[in-house]
PDB file of C-alpha atoms in Angstrom:
ATOM      1  CA  ALA A   1      79.409  30.757-161.548  1.00  0.00           C
ATOM      2  CA  GLN A   2      79.342  34.165-159.949  1.00  0.00           C
ATOM      3  CA  SER A   3      81.459  35.893-157.341  1.00  0.00           C
ATOM      4  CA  VAL A   4      81.096  39.186-155.504  1.00  0.00           C
ATOM      5  CA  THR A   5      83.893  41.239-153.997  1.00  0.00           C
ATOM      6  CA  GLN A   6      83.310  43.910-151.404  1.00  0.00           C
ATOM      7  CA  LEU A   7      86.606  45.676-151.182  1.00  0.00           C
ATOM      8  CA  ASP A   8      86.172  47.204-147.720  1.00  0.00           C
ATOM      9  CA  SER A   9      85.353  45.051-144.719  1.00  0.00           C
ATOM     10  CA  GLN A  10      84.891  48.075-142.452  1.00  0.00           C
ATOM     11  CA  VAL A  11      84.088  51.704-143.242  1.00  0.00           C
ATOM     12  CA  PRO A  12      83.972  54.365-140.498  1.00  0.00           C
ATOM     13  CA  VAL A  13      82.241  57.607-141.469  1.00  0.00           C
ATOM     14  CA  PHE A  14      81.348  60.737-139.567  1.00  0.00           C
ATOM     15  CA  GLU A  15      77.656  61.499-139.157  1.00  0.00           C
ATOM     16  CA  GLU A  16      76.232  63.628-142.003  1.00  0.00           C
ATOM     17  CA  ALA A  17      79.223  62.815-144.238  1.00  0.00           C
ATOM     18  CA  PRO A  18      78.788  60.987-147.566  1.00  0.00           C
ATOM     19  CA  VAL A  19      79.693  57.326-147.958  1.00  0.00           C
ATOM     20  CA  GLU A  20      80.396  54.910-150.778  1.00  0.00           C
ATOM     21  CA  LEU A  21      80.511  51.147-150.285  1.00  0.00           C
ATOM     22  CA  ARG A  22      82.198  49.340-153.127  1.00  0.00           C
ATOM     23  CA  CYS A  23      81.067  46.167-154.851  1.00  0.00           C
ATOM     24  CA  ASN A  24      82.513  44.368-157.854  1.00  0.00           C
ATOM     25  CA  TYR A  25      81.233  41.167-159.355  1.00  0.00           C
ATOM     26  CA  SER A  26      82.313  38.467-161.762  1.00  0.00           C
ATOM     27  CA  SER A  27      79.951  36.267-163.731  1.00  0.00           C
ATOM     28  CA  SER A  28      79.880  34.191-166.897  1.00  0.00           C
ATOM     29  CA  VAL A  29      76.181  35.030-167.368  1.00  0.00           C
ATOM     30  CA  SER A  30      74.119  38.179-167.004  1.00  0.00           C
ATOM     31  CA  VAL A  31      73.127  38.913-163.422  1.00  0.00           C
ATOM     32  CA  TYR A  32      70.763  40.965-161.353  1.00  0.00           C
ATOM     33  CA  LEU A  33      72.361  43.046-158.598  1.00  0.00           C
ATOM     34  CA  PHE A  34      71.183  43.669-155.050  1.00  0.00           C
ATOM     35  CA  TRP A  35      72.199  45.497-151.901  1.00  0.00           C
ATOM     36  CA  TYR A  36      70.939  44.196-148.576  1.00  0.00           C
ATOM     37  CA  VAL A  37      71.406  45.642-145.082  1.00  0.00           C
ATOM     38  CA  GLN A  38      71.621  43.645-141.869  1.00  0.00           C
ATOM     39  CA  TYR A  39      71.078  45.336-138.521  1.00  0.00           C
ATOM     40  CA  PRO A  40      72.361  43.588-135.374  1.00  0.00           C
ATOM     41  CA  ASN A  41      70.484  40.392-134.539  1.00  0.00           C
ATOM     42  CA  GLN A  42      68.220  40.737-137.540  1.00  0.00           C
ATOM     43  CA  GLY A  43      67.798  39.210-140.970  1.00  0.00           C
ATOM     44  CA  LEU A  44      68.569  40.927-144.244  1.00  0.00           C
ATOM     45  CA  GLN A  45      66.521  43.787-145.649  1.00  0.00           C
ATOM     46  CA  LEU A  46      66.606  44.801-149.307  1.00  0.00           C
ATOM     47  CA  LEU A  47      67.938  48.318-149.886  1.00  0.00           C
ATOM     48  CA  LEU A  48      67.723  48.340-153.676  1.00  0.00           C
ATOM     49  CA  LYS A  49      68.171  46.208-156.755  1.00  0.00           C
ATOM     50  CA  TYR A  50      69.130  46.586-160.395  1.00  0.00           C
ATOM     51  CA  LEU A  51      67.267  44.509-162.942  1.00  0.00           C
ATOM     52  CA  SER A  52      67.519  46.571-166.142  1.00  0.00           C
ATOM     53  CA  GLY A  53      67.078  50.085-167.511  1.00  0.00           C
ATOM     54  CA  SER A  54      68.554  53.150-165.850  1.00  0.00           C
ATOM     55  CA  THR A  55      71.897  52.355-164.308  1.00  0.00           C
ATOM     56  CA  LEU A  56      71.238  54.629-161.319  1.00  0.00           C
ATOM     57  CA  VAL A  57      68.971  52.913-158.848  1.00  0.00           C
ATOM     58  CA  LYS A  58      67.396  54.596-155.855  1.00  0.00           C
ATOM     59  CA  GLY A  59      66.505  52.618-152.767  1.00  0.00           C
ATOM     60  CA  ILE A  60      65.172  53.029-149.280  1.00  0.00           C
ATOM     61  CA  ASN A  61      66.639  55.220-146.545  1.00  0.00           C
ATOM     62  CA  GLY A  62      68.243  57.605-149.051  1.00  0.00           C
ATOM     63  CA  PHE A  63      70.628  55.068-150.580  1.00  0.00           C
ATOM     64  CA  GLU A  64      71.381  54.779-154.279  1.00  0.00           C
ATOM     65  CA  ALA A  65      73.653  52.625-156.392  1.00  0.00           C
ATOM     66  CA  GLU A  66      75.057  52.809-159.880  1.00  0.00           C
ATOM     67  CA  PHE A  67      75.538  49.844-162.165  1.00  0.00           C
ATOM     68  CA  ASN A  68      78.646  50.022-164.320  1.00  0.00           C
ATOM     69  CA  LYS A  69      78.763  47.152-166.763  1.00  0.00           C
ATOM     70  CA  SER A  70      82.226  47.878-168.146  1.00  0.00           C
ATOM     71  CA  GLN A  71      83.735  47.925-164.670  1.00  0.00           C
ATOM     72  CA  THR A  72      81.412  45.183-163.363  1.00  0.00           C
ATOM     73  CA  SER A  73      80.666  47.336-160.348  1.00  0.00           C
ATOM     74  CA  PHE A  74      77.600  48.231-158.330  1.00  0.00           C
ATOM     75  CA  HIS A  75      78.716  50.736-155.708  1.00  0.00           C
ATOM     76  CA  LEU A  76      76.331  51.930-153.006  1.00  0.00           C
ATOM     77  CA  ARG A  77      76.215  55.584-151.994  1.00  0.00           C
ATOM     78  CA  LYS A  78      74.491  57.877-149.557  1.00  0.00           C
ATOM     79  CA  PRO A  79      75.071  61.651-149.523  1.00  0.00           C
ATOM     80  CA  SER A  80      74.628  62.092-145.770  1.00  0.00           C
ATOM     81  CA  VAL A  81      74.678  59.252-143.252  1.00  0.00           C
ATOM     82  CA  HIS A  82      72.934  58.989-139.904  1.00  0.00           C
ATOM     83  CA  ILE A  83      73.681  57.052-136.758  1.00  0.00           C
ATOM     84  CA  SER A  84      70.837  54.701-137.681  1.00  0.00           C
ATOM     85  CA  ASP A  85      72.771  53.612-140.809  1.00  0.00           C
ATOM     86  CA  THR A  86      75.218  51.689-138.637  1.00  0.00           C
ATOM     87  CA  ALA A  87      74.857  48.129-139.929  1.00  0.00           C
ATOM     88  CA  GLU A  88      76.428  45.529-142.196  1.00  0.00           C
ATOM     89  CA  TYR A  89      75.834  45.892-145.919  1.00  0.00           C
ATOM     90  CA  PHE A  90      75.890  43.030-148.386  1.00  0.00           C
ATOM     91  CA  CYS A  91      76.126  43.173-152.140  1.00  0.00           C
ATOM     92  CA  ALA A  92      74.646  40.180-153.975  1.00  0.00           C
ATOM     93  CA  VAL A  93      73.994  38.888-157.481  1.00  0.00           C
ATOM     94  CA  SER A  94      71.605  36.360-158.960  1.00  0.00           C
ATOM     95  CA  ASP A  95      71.494  34.667-162.319  1.00  0.00           C
ATOM     96  CA  GLN A  96      69.223  36.402-164.851  1.00  0.00           C
ATOM     97  CA  ARG A  97      68.038  33.089-166.187  1.00  0.00           C
ATOM     98  CA  GLY A  98      65.827  32.850-163.092  1.00  0.00           C
ATOM     99  CA  PHE A  99      63.254  30.111-162.527  1.00  0.00           C
ATOM    100  CA  GLY A 100      65.400  27.771-160.540  1.00  0.00           C
ATOM    101  CA  ASN A 101      68.509  29.928-160.683  1.00  0.00           C
ATOM    102  CA  GLU A 102      67.449  32.639-158.269  1.00  0.00           C
ATOM    103  CA  LYS A 103      70.009  31.857-155.592  1.00  0.00           C
ATOM    104  CA  LEU A 104      71.838  34.889-154.262  1.00  0.00           C
ATOM    105  CA  THR A 105      75.621  34.953-154.231  1.00  0.00           C
ATOM    106  CA  PHE A 106      76.778  37.383-151.576  1.00  0.00           C
ATOM    107  CA  GLY A 107      79.892  39.403-150.952  1.00  0.00           C
ATOM    108  CA  THR A 108      81.603  39.209-147.582  1.00  0.00           C
ATOM    109  CA  GLY A 109      79.911  42.347-146.318  1.00  0.00           C
ATOM    110  CA  THR A 110      80.969  45.853-145.290  1.00  0.00           C
ATOM    111  CA  ARG A 111      80.469  46.993-141.731  1.00  0.00           C
ATOM    112  CA  LEU A 112      79.478  50.652-141.772  1.00  0.00           C
ATOM    113  CA  THR A 113      80.131  52.501-138.526  1.00  0.00           C
ATOM    114  CA  ILE A 114      78.845  56.033-138.093  1.00  0.00           C
ATOM    115  CA  ILE A 115      80.868  58.261-135.807  1.00  0.00           C
ATOM    116  CA  PRO A 116      78.874  60.977-133.998  1.00  0.00           C
TER     117      PRO A 116
ATOM    118  CA  LYS B   1      51.162  41.283-144.424  1.00  0.00           C
ATOM    119  CA  ALA B   2      53.241  39.255-141.992  1.00  0.00           C
ATOM    120  CA  GLY B   3      56.902  38.761-142.849  1.00  0.00           C
ATOM    121  CA  VAL B   4      58.941  35.597-142.974  1.00  0.00           C
ATOM    122  CA  THR B   5      58.963  33.843-139.630  1.00  0.00           C
ATOM    123  CA  GLN B   6      61.521  31.368-138.392  1.00  0.00           C
ATOM    124  CA  THR B   7      61.375  29.127-135.369  1.00  0.00           C
ATOM    125  CA  PRO B   8      63.049  28.662-133.061  1.00  0.00           C
ATOM    126  CA  ARG B   9      65.120  31.844-132.895  1.00  0.00           C
ATOM    127  CA  TYR B  10      67.884  30.260-130.820  1.00  0.00           C
ATOM    128  CA  LEU B  11      69.081  26.693-130.392  1.00  0.00           C
ATOM    129  CA  ILE B  12      71.863  25.033-128.479  1.00  0.00           C
ATOM    130  CA  LYS B  13      72.792  21.474-129.437  1.00  0.00           C
ATOM    131  CA  THR B  14      75.711  19.158-128.878  1.00  0.00           C
ATOM    132  CA  ARG B  15      77.888  17.432-131.435  1.00  0.00           C
ATOM    133  CA  GLY B  16      76.281  14.408-133.021  1.00  0.00           C
ATOM    134  CA  GLN B  17      72.701  15.541-132.426  1.00  0.00           C
ATOM    135  CA  GLN B  18      70.308  16.543-135.168  1.00  0.00           C
ATOM    136  CA  VAL B  19      68.214  19.680-135.499  1.00  0.00           C
ATOM    137  CA  THR B  20      65.167  20.834-137.441  1.00  0.00           C
ATOM    138  CA  LEU B  21      64.548  24.473-138.257  1.00  0.00           C
ATOM    139  CA  SER B  22      61.254  25.845-139.514  1.00  0.00           C
ATOM    140  CA  CYS B  23      60.388  28.683-141.882  1.00  0.00           C
ATOM    141  CA  SER B  24      57.005  30.161-142.733  1.00  0.00           C
ATOM    142  CA  PRO B  25      57.122  32.309-145.886  1.00  0.00           C
ATOM    143  CA  ILE B  26      55.153  35.429-146.614  1.00  0.00           C
ATOM    144  CA  SER B  27      51.601  34.537-147.580  1.00  0.00           C
ATOM    145  CA  GLY B  28      51.424  33.781-151.309  1.00  0.00           C
ATOM    146  CA  HIS B  29      55.153  33.187-151.713  1.00  0.00           C
ATOM    147  CA  ARG B  30      55.931  29.778-153.136  1.00  0.00           C
ATOM    148  CA  SER B  31      59.718  29.837-153.167  1.00  0.00           C
ATOM    149  CA  VAL B  32      61.742  29.335-150.000  1.00  0.00           C
ATOM    150  CA  SER B  33      65.523  29.509-149.882  1.00  0.00           C
ATOM    151  CA  TRP B  34      67.883  28.757-147.013  1.00  0.00           C
ATOM    152  CA  TYR B  35      71.231  30.396-146.332  1.00  0.00           C
ATOM    153  CA  GLN B  36      73.927  29.793-143.747  1.00  0.00           C
ATOM    154  CA  GLN B  37      75.762  32.795-142.289  1.00  0.00           C
ATOM    155  CA  THR B  38      79.050  32.353-140.433  1.00  0.00           C
ATOM    156  CA  PRO B  39      81.842  34.819-139.623  1.00  0.00           C
ATOM    157  CA  GLY B  40      84.333  32.759-141.593  1.00  0.00           C
ATOM    158  CA  GLN B  41      82.379  31.799-144.705  1.00  0.00           C
ATOM    159  CA  GLY B  42      79.850  34.604-144.852  1.00  0.00           C
ATOM    160  CA  LEU B  43      76.455  34.018-146.437  1.00  0.00           C
ATOM    161  CA  GLN B  44      76.193  30.768-148.352  1.00  0.00           C
ATOM    162  CA  PHE B  45      73.249  29.314-150.231  1.00  0.00           C
ATOM    163  CA  LEU B  46      71.985  25.960-148.945  1.00  0.00           C
ATOM    164  CA  PHE B  47      68.959  25.106-151.102  1.00  0.00           C
ATOM    165  CA  GLU B  48      65.773  26.431-152.624  1.00  0.00           C
ATOM    166  CA  TYR B  49      62.321  24.902-152.758  1.00  0.00           C
ATOM    167  CA  PHE B  50      59.430  25.755-155.040  1.00  0.00           C
ATOM    168  CA  SER B  51      56.094  23.966-154.963  1.00  0.00           C
ATOM    169  CA  GLU B  52      57.497  21.235-152.701  1.00  0.00           C
ATOM    170  CA  THR B  53      60.406  20.513-155.080  1.00  0.00           C
ATOM    171  CA  GLN B  54      64.052  21.267-154.492  1.00  0.00           C
ATOM    172  CA  ARG B  55      65.122  23.303-157.507  1.00  0.00           C
ATOM    173  CA  ASN B  56      68.617  24.286-156.522  1.00  0.00           C
ATOM    174  CA  LYS B  57      71.205  23.132-154.043  1.00  0.00           C
ATOM    175  CA  GLY B  58      74.383  24.686-152.733  1.00  0.00           C
ATOM    176  CA  ASN B  59      77.656  22.992-151.959  1.00  0.00           C
ATOM    177  CA  PHE B  60      76.873  21.476-148.563  1.00  0.00           C
ATOM    178  CA  PRO B  61      77.211  17.885-147.369  1.00  0.00           C
ATOM    179  CA  GLY B  62      74.269  15.498-147.367  1.00  0.00           C
ATOM    180  CA  ARG B  63      73.817  16.069-143.620  1.00  0.00           C
ATOM    181  CA  PHE B  64      71.944  19.205-144.638  1.00  0.00           C
ATOM    182  CA  SER B  65      68.505  18.504-146.029  1.00  0.00           C
ATOM    183  CA  GLY B  66      65.214  20.263-146.386  1.00  0.00           C
ATOM    184  CA  ARG B  67      61.660  19.950-147.484  1.00  0.00           C
ATOM    185  CA  GLN B  68      58.690  22.091-148.329  1.00  0.00           C
ATOM    186  CA  PHE B  69      55.085  21.432-147.514  1.00  0.00           C
ATOM    187  CA  SER B  70      51.979  22.088-149.594  1.00  0.00           C
ATOM    188  CA  ASN B  71      51.358  25.344-147.690  1.00  0.00           C
ATOM    189  CA  SER B  72      54.879  26.499-148.701  1.00  0.00           C
ATOM    190  CA  ARG B  73      56.243  26.226-145.175  1.00  0.00           C
ATOM    191  CA  SER B  74      59.720  24.771-145.176  1.00  0.00           C
ATOM    192  CA  GLU B  75      61.963  22.893-142.789  1.00  0.00           C
ATOM    193  CA  MET B  76      65.638  22.214-142.906  1.00  0.00           C
ATOM    194  CA  ASN B  77      67.341  19.447-141.022  1.00  0.00           C
ATOM    195  CA  VAL B  78      70.966  19.021-140.053  1.00  0.00           C
ATOM    196  CA  SER B  79      71.984  15.568-138.871  1.00  0.00           C
ATOM    197  CA  THR B  80      75.101  14.566-136.951  1.00  0.00           C
ATOM    198  CA  LEU B  81      75.882  18.130-135.943  1.00  0.00           C
ATOM    199  CA  GLU B  82      79.475  19.345-136.036  1.00  0.00           C
ATOM    200  CA  LEU B  83      80.997  22.336-134.260  1.00  0.00           C
ATOM    201  CA  GLY B  84      81.334  24.078-137.611  1.00  0.00           C
ATOM    202  CA  ASP B  85      77.574  24.007-138.103  1.00  0.00           C
ATOM    203  CA  SER B  86      77.248  26.800-135.550  1.00  0.00           C
ATOM    204  CA  ALA B  87      75.763  29.629-137.580  1.00  0.00           C
ATOM    205  CA  LEU B  88      72.839  31.889-138.259  1.00  0.00           C
ATOM    206  CA  TYR B  89      70.441  30.087-140.603  1.00  0.00           C
ATOM    207  CA  LEU B  90      68.378  32.450-142.693  1.00  0.00           C
ATOM    208  CA  CYS B  91      65.281  31.630-144.643  1.00  0.00           C
ATOM    209  CA  ALA B  92      64.051  33.790-147.507  1.00  0.00           C
ATOM    210  CA  SER B  93      60.835  33.682-149.487  1.00  0.00           C
ATOM    211  CA  SER B  94      59.912  35.155-152.846  1.00  0.00           C
ATOM    212  CA  LEU B  95      56.934  35.384-155.131  1.00  0.00           C
ATOM    213  CA  VAL B  96      58.628  33.996-158.258  1.00  0.00           C
ATOM    214  CA  VAL B  97      56.332  35.506-160.851  1.00  0.00           C
ATOM    215  CA  ASN B  98      59.044  37.347-162.726  1.00  0.00           C
ATOM    216  CA  THR B  99      62.815  36.887-162.772  1.00  0.00           C
ATOM    217  CA  GLY B 100      64.719  39.133-160.397  1.00  0.00           C
ATOM    218  CA  GLU B 101      62.084  38.898-157.698  1.00  0.00           C
ATOM    219  CA  THR B 102      63.126  40.148-154.281  1.00  0.00           C
ATOM    220  CA  GLN B 103      63.930  37.571-151.634  1.00  0.00           C
ATOM    221  CA  TYR B 104      62.514  38.557-148.248  1.00  0.00           C
ATOM    222  CA  PHE B 105      64.496  37.292-145.296  1.00  0.00           C
ATOM    223  CA  GLY B 106      63.389  36.152-141.894  1.00  0.00           C
ATOM    224  CA  PRO B 107      65.220  37.024-138.659  1.00  0.00           C
ATOM    225  CA  GLY B 108      67.105  33.740-138.680  1.00  0.00           C
ATOM    226  CA  THR B 109      67.705  30.871-136.291  1.00  0.00           C
ATOM    227  CA  ARG B 110      70.963  31.089-134.391  1.00  0.00           C
ATOM    228  CA  LEU B 111      72.359  27.601-133.835  1.00  0.00           C
ATOM    229  CA  LEU B 112      75.169  26.938-131.405  1.00  0.00           C
ATOM    230  CA  VAL B 113      76.771  23.489-131.436  1.00  0.00           C
ATOM    231  CA  LEU B 114      78.787  22.560-128.342  1.00  0.00           C
TER     232      LEU B 114
END
């Protein structure tokens, strides 16, 4: 079984400031890691994912995340945020065994609010 | 390529009724998963279908069921609705060629049970 913890439920940040959204996970098996974003009244959109290889993953809209196996973390970062980044962000994991085990286990989400 | 579509987008039902939600995956995607999103419980996995077979199921009561058709379209049904079933129901499709495939989400169906 897997679990995902997003330590901050809300993060206010001034426009053009950097931001880090934290994510820690727990799993008895190896997992893939994902960050999704949800804008108001919309579904989820993939920002980035880590499958293997380089632990620094770059995604869309200038976001990046770093996988840290020893700390079981996958924190999301952006060096300079914009008003349009206001949304809810979800960290998720899925079982690496795949093929019938692809279900996503989500964290509780972090609401990012950009202050002009 | 068209994205995942879900119909209807909004539904209002009363307790005890049943409801059917529909999901059309991205063309060529054979896996369809359903998730429930509520303020209290967050995003929870309901079930996943691949080639008309349910491969995985979350921890929901038997009132929640689903099916997948030969064209990969999927429906989920909730019988004997309860107030707590009010939620955003999200459908996601994926290609399932390699492990770690991205799940692409639709806009969701917002269900309100009165």
